[in-house]
Short mmCIF file of C-alpha atoms in Angstrom, two decimals:
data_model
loop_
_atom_site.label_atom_id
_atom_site.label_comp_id
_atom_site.label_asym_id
_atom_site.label_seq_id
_atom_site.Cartn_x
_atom_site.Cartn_y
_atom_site.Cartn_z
CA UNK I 1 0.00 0.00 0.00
CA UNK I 2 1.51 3.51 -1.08
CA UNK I 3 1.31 6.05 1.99
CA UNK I 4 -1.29 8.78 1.19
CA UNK I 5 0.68 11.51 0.94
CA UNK I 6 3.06 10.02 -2.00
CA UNK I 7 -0.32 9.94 -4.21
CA UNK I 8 -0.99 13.60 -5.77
CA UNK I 9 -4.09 15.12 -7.56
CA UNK I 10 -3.75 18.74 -7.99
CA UNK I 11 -4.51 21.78 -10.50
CA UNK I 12 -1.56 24.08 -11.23
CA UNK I 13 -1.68 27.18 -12.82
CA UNK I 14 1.90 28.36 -14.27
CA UNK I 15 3.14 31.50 -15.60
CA UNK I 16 4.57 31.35 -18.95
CA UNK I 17 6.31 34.47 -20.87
CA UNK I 18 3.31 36.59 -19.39
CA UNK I 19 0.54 34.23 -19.89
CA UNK I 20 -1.36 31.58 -17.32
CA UNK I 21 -1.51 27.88 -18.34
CA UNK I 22 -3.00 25.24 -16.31
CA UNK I 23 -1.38 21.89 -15.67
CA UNK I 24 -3.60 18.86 -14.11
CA UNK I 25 -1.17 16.73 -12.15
CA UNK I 26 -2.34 12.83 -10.67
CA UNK I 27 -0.31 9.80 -9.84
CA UNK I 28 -0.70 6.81 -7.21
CA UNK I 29 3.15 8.04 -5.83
CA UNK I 30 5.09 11.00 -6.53
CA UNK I 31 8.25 8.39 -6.98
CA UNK I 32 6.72 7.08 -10.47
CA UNK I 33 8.43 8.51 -13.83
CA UNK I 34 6.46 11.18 -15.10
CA UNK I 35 4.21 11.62 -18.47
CA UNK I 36 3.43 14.85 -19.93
CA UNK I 37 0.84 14.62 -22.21
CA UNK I 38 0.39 17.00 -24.85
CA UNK I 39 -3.35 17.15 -26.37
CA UNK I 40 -4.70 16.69 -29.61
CA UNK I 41 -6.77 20.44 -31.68
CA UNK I 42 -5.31 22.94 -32.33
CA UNK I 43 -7.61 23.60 -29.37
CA UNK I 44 -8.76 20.27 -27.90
CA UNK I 45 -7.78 19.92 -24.23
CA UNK I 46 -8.15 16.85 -22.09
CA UNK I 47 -8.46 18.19 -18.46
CA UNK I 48 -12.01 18.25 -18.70
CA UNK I 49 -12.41 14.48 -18.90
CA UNK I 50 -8.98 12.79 -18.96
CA UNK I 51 -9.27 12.34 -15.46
CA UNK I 52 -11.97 9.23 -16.12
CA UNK I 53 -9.55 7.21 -18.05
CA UNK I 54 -6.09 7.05 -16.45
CA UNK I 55 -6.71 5.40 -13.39
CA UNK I 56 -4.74 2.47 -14.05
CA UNK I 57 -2.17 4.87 -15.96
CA UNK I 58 -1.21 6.21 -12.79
CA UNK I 59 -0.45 3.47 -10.98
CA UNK I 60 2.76 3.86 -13.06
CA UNK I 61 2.94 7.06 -13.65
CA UNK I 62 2.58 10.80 -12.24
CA UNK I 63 0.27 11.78 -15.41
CA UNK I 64 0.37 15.69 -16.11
CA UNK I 65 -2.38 17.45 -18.43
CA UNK I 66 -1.37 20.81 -20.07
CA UNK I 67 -4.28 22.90 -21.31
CA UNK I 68 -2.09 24.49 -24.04
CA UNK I 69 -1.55 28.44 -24.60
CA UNK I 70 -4.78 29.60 -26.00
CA UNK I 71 -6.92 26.72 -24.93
CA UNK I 72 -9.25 25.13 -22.67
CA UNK I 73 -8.31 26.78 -18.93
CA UNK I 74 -5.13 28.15 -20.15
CA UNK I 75 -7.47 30.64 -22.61
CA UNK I 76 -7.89 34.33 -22.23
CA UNK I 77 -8.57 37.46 -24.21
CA UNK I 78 -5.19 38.97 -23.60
CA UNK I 79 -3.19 36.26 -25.24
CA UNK I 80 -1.30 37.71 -28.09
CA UNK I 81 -2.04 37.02 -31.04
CA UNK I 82 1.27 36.65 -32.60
CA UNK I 83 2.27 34.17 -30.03
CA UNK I 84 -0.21 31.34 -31.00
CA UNK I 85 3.07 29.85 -33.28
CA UNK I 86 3.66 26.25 -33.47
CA UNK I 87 7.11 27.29 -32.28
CA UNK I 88 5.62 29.28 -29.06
CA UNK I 89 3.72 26.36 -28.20
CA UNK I 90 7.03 23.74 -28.26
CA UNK I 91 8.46 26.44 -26.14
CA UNK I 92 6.33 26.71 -23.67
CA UNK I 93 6.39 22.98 -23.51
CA UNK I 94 9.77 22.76 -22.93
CA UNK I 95 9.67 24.85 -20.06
CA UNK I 96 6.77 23.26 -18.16
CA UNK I 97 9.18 20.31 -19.15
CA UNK I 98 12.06 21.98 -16.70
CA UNK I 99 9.22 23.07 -14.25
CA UNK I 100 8.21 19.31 -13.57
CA UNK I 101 12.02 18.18 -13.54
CA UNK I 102 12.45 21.00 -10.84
CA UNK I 103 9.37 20.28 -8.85
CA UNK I 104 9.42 16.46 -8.73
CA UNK I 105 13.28 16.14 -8.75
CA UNK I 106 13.67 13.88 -11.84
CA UNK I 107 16.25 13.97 -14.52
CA UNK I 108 14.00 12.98 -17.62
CA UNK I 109 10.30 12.86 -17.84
CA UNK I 110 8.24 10.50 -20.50
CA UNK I 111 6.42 12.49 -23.39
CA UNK I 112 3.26 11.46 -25.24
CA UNK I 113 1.39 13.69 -27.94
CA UNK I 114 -2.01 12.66 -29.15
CA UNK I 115 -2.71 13.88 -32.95
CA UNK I 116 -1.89 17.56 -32.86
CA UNK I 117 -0.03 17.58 -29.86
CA UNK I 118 2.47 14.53 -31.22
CA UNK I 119 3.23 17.25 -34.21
CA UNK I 120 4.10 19.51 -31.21
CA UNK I 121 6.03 16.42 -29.25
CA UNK I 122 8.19 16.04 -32.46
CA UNK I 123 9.41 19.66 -32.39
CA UNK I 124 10.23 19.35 -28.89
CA UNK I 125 11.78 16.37 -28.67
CA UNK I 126 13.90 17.41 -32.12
CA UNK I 127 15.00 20.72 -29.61
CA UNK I 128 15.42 18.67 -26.50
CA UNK I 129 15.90 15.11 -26.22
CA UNK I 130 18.12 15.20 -23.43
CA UNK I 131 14.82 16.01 -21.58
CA UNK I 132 12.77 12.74 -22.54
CA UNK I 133 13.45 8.76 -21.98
CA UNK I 134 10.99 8.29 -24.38
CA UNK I 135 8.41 9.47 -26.74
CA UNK I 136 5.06 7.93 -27.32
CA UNK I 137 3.14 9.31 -30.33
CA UNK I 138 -0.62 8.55 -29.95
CA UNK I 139 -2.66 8.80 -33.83
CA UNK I 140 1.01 10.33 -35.00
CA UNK I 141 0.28 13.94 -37.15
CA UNK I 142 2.68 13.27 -40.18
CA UNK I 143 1.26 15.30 -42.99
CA UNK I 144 -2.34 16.76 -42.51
CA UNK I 145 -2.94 17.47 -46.70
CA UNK I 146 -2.37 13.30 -47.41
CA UNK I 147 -4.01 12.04 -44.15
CA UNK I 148 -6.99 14.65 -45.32
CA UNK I 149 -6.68 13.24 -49.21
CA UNK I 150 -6.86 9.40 -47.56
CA UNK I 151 -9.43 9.60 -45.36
CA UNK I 152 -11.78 11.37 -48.07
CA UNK I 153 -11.02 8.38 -50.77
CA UNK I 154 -11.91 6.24 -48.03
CA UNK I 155 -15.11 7.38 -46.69
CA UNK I 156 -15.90 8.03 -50.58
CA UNK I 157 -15.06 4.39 -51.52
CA UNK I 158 -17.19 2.87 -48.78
CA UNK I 159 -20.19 5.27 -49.39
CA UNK I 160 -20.03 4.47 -52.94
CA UNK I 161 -20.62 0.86 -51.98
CA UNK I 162 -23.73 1.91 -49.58
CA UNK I 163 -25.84 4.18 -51.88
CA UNK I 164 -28.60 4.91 -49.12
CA UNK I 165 -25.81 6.16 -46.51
CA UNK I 166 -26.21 9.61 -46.24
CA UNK I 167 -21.89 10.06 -46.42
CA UNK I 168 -22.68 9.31 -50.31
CA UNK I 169 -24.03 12.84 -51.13
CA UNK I 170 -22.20 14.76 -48.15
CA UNK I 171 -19.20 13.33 -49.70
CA UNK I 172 -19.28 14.39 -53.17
CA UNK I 173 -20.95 17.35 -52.32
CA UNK I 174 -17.65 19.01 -51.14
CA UNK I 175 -15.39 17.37 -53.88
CA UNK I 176 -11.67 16.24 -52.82
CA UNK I 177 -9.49 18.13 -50.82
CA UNK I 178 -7.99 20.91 -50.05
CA UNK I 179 -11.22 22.58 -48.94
CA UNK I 180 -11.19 26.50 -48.72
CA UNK I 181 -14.43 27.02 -47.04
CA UNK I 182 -15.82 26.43 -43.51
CA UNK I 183 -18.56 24.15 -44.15
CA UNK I 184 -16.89 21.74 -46.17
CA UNK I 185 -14.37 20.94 -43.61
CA UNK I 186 -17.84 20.84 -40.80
CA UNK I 187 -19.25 18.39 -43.93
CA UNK I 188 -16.19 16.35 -43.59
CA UNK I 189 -15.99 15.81 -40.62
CA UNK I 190 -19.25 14.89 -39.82
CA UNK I 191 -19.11 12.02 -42.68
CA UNK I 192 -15.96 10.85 -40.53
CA UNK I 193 -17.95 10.16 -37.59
CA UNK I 194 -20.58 8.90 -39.73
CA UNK I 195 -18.02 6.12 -40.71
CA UNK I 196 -17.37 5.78 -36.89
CA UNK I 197 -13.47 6.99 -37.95
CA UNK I 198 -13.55 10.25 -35.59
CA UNK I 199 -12.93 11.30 -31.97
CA UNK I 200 -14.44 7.42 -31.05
CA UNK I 201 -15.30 4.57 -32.86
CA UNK I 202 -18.42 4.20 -30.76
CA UNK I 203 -20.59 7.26 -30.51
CA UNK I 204 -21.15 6.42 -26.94
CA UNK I 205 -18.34 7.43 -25.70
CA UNK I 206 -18.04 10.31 -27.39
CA UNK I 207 -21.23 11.35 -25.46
CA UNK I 208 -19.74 10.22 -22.46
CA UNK I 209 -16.86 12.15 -22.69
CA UNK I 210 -19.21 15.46 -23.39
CA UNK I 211 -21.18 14.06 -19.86
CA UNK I 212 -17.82 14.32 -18.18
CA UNK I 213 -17.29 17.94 -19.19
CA UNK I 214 -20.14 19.13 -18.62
CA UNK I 215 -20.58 17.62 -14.85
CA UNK I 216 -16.60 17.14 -14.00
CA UNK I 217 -15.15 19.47 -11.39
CA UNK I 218 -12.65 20.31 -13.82
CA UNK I 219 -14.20 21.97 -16.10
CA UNK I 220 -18.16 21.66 -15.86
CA UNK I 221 -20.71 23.91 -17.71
CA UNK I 222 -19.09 26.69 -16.09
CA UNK I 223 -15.99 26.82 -18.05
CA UNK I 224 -17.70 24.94 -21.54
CA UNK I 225 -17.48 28.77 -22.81
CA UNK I 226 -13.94 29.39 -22.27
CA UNK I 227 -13.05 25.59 -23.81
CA UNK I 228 -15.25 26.71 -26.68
CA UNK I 229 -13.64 30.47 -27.19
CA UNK I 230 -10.15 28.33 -26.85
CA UNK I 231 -10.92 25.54 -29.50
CA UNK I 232 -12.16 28.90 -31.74
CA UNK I 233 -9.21 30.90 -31.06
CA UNK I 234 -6.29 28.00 -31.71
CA UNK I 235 -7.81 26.93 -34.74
CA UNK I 236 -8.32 30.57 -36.17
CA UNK I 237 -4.13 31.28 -35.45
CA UNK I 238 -2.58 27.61 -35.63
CA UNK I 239 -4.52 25.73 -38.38
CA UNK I 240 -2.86 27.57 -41.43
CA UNK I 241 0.78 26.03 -39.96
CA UNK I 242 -1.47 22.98 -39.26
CA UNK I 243 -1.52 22.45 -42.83
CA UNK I 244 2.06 23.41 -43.15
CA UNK I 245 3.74 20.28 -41.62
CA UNK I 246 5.44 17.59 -43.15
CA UNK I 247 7.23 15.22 -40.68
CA UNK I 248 8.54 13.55 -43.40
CA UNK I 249 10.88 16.72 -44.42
CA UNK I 250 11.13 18.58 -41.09
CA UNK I 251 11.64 15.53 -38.39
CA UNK I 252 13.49 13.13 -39.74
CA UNK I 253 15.33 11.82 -36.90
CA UNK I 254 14.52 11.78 -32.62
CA UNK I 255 17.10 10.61 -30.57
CA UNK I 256 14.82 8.89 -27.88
CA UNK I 257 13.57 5.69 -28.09
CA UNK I 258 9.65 6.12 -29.89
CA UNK I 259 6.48 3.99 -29.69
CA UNK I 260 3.65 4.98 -32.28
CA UNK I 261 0.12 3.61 -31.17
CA UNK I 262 -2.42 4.25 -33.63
CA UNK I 263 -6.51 3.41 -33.77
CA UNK I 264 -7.50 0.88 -36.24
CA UNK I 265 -10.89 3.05 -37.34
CA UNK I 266 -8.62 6.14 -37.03
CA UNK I 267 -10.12 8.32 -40.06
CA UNK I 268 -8.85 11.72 -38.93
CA UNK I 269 -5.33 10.29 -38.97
CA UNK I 270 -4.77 6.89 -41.01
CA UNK I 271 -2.61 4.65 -40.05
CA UNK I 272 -1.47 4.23 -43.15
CA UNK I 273 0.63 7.72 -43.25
CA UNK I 274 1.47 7.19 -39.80
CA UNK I 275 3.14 3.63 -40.28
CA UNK I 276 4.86 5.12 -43.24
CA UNK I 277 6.58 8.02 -41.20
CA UNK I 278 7.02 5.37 -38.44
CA UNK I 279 8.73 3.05 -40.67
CA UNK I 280 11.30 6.14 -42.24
CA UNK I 281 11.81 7.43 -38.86
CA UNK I 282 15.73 7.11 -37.77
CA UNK I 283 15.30 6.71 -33.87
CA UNK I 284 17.83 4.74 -31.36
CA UNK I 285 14.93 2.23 -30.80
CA UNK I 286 10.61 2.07 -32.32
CA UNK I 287 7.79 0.34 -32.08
CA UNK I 288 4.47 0.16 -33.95
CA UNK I 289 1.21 -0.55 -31.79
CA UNK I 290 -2.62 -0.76 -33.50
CA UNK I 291 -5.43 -0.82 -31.44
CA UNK I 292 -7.71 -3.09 -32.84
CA UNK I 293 -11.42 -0.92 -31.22
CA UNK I 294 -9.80 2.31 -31.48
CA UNK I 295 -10.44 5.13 -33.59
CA UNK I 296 -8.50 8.45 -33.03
CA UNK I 297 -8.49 8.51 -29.01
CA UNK I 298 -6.97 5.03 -28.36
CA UNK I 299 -5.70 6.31 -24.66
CA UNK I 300 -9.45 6.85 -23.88
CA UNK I 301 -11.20 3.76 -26.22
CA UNK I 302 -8.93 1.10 -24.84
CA UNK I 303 -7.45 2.49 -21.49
CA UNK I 304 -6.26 -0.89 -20.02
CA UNK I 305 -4.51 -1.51 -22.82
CA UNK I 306 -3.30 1.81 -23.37
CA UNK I 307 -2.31 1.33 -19.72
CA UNK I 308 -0.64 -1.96 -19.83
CA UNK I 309 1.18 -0.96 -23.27
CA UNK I 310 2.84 1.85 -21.78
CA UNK I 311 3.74 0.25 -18.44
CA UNK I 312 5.46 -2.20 -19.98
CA UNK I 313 7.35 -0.64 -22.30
CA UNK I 314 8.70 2.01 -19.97
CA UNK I 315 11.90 0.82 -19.42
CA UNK I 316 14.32 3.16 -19.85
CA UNK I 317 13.93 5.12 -16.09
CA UNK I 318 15.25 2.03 -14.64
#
């Protein structure tokens, strides 16, 4: 049994180059490695719910959430607008990185980045690897325009072969990518979670992660306006560089061991460009993990396995 006071579930609010970001901080005992976990968006933070799905996760680890400049508790009006960079954001990172060596007295942390947040992880651990034992890249952001162009000849392929579905006229209505206007992108996305390739593969739990931020303590109705004026204001400054990234060309290489998990429904980011960066990646060690009832939030679909994946496989503290 771990004494009480090793086990810590707290809210911390940091100051950052003049702005407040909010860190959610929970482990079984303080003496566990530590996992930052950078959230998926531009926008998308997990504080409000993550909380429901890492129990077991932090019976080996001291799990930190980071509601990212710009979004979800770390969003407010006076943010400047020219700091909502991709490069601002793998700053910032790296010095909540230094914070949490400081404050729990560690030497290197663990890193995981789920879908826009593992395009983030890559910058930082490109800048910093002496920081990290090892990187886990959750539905792995490689190239937005060809995960886009695959997932659209997918869901246009299968709706082809269900005339009645209504994907088959959304589908064609907006023609192939790139898409210029607003509603095509809302058009395409709903047809993803029409194919049950989006946020979950079952649209229950998608629910039940809106139930848990609506009545959590962490975020509740209360603060739904301020996650919804975040998720507005990232996307409106960050999606243009979004669309900008090509691991392929700008991350080559990490120099800390890597494990790529990715969703086998995942629609919003195929596997199939994911495996293909995974496979050119030059890293001191890899590993490829598909969850087999998984669509783009495998940590939160399958969090025993998530759990027991992880656990296992981080080694290198020892």
């Amino acid at each position: 049994m771990i004494p009480e006071k090793r086990s810590i579930s707290i809210m911390k609010e940091l100051s950052i180059e003049h702005t407040k970001q909010m860190l959610m901080i929970d482990g079984a005992d303080i003496k566990n490695p530590i996992l930052l976990f950078l959230h998926g968006g531009p926008g998308t933070s997990q504080i409000g719910y993550a909380r429901h799905y890492q129990k077991e996760l932090e019976e080996h680890f001291t799990v930190v959430h980071w509601d990212q400049r710009g979004s979800g508790l770390s969003y407010s009006k006076r943010i400047p607008h020219h700091s909502m960079t991709i490069s601002q954001l793998v700053n910032d990172a790296i010095q909540i990185t230094e914070w949490l060596l400081s404050r729990f007295s560690k030497t290197k942390i663990y890193l995981a980045g789920h879908s826009w947040g593992s395009l983030i992880a890559l910058h930082v651990l490109q800048q910093r690897p002496d920081l990290f034992y090892a990187y886990y890249g959750i539905s792995q952001v490689v190239n937005p325009r060809h995960e886009e162009s695959a997932s659209y000849q997918y869901i246009r392929n299968i709706s082809g072969r269900k005339r009645a579905s209504l994907r088959s006229p959304l589908i064609r209505f907006i023609g192939a990518p790139p898409w210029k206007k607003d509603i095509q992108h809302l058009i395409y996305r709903l047809c993803v979670e029409l194919s049950r390739g989006g946020l979950t593969h079952h649209h229950q739990q998608s629910l039940a992660i809106l139930f848990q931020m609506l009545t959590g303590q962490e975020y509740g109705i209360r603060n739904i306006p301020k996650f919804l004026n975040g998720l507005r204001f990232s996307k409106k400054h960050l999606t243009e560089e979004l669309y900008r990234f090509n691991a392929f060309a700008s991350v080559p290489s990490i120099n800390v061991p890597c494990y790529f998990m990715s969703g086998r429904y995942d629609l919003i980011v195929p596997s199939e460009i994911s495996k293909q960066y995974y496979q050119a990646l030059e890293a001191p060690e890899k590993h490829w993990f598909q969850f087999e009832n998984s669509a783009h939030t495998p940590h939160i679909e399958e969090p025993s396995l998530f759990a027991s994946t992880l656990s296992s496989h981080a080694l290198h503290h020892l």
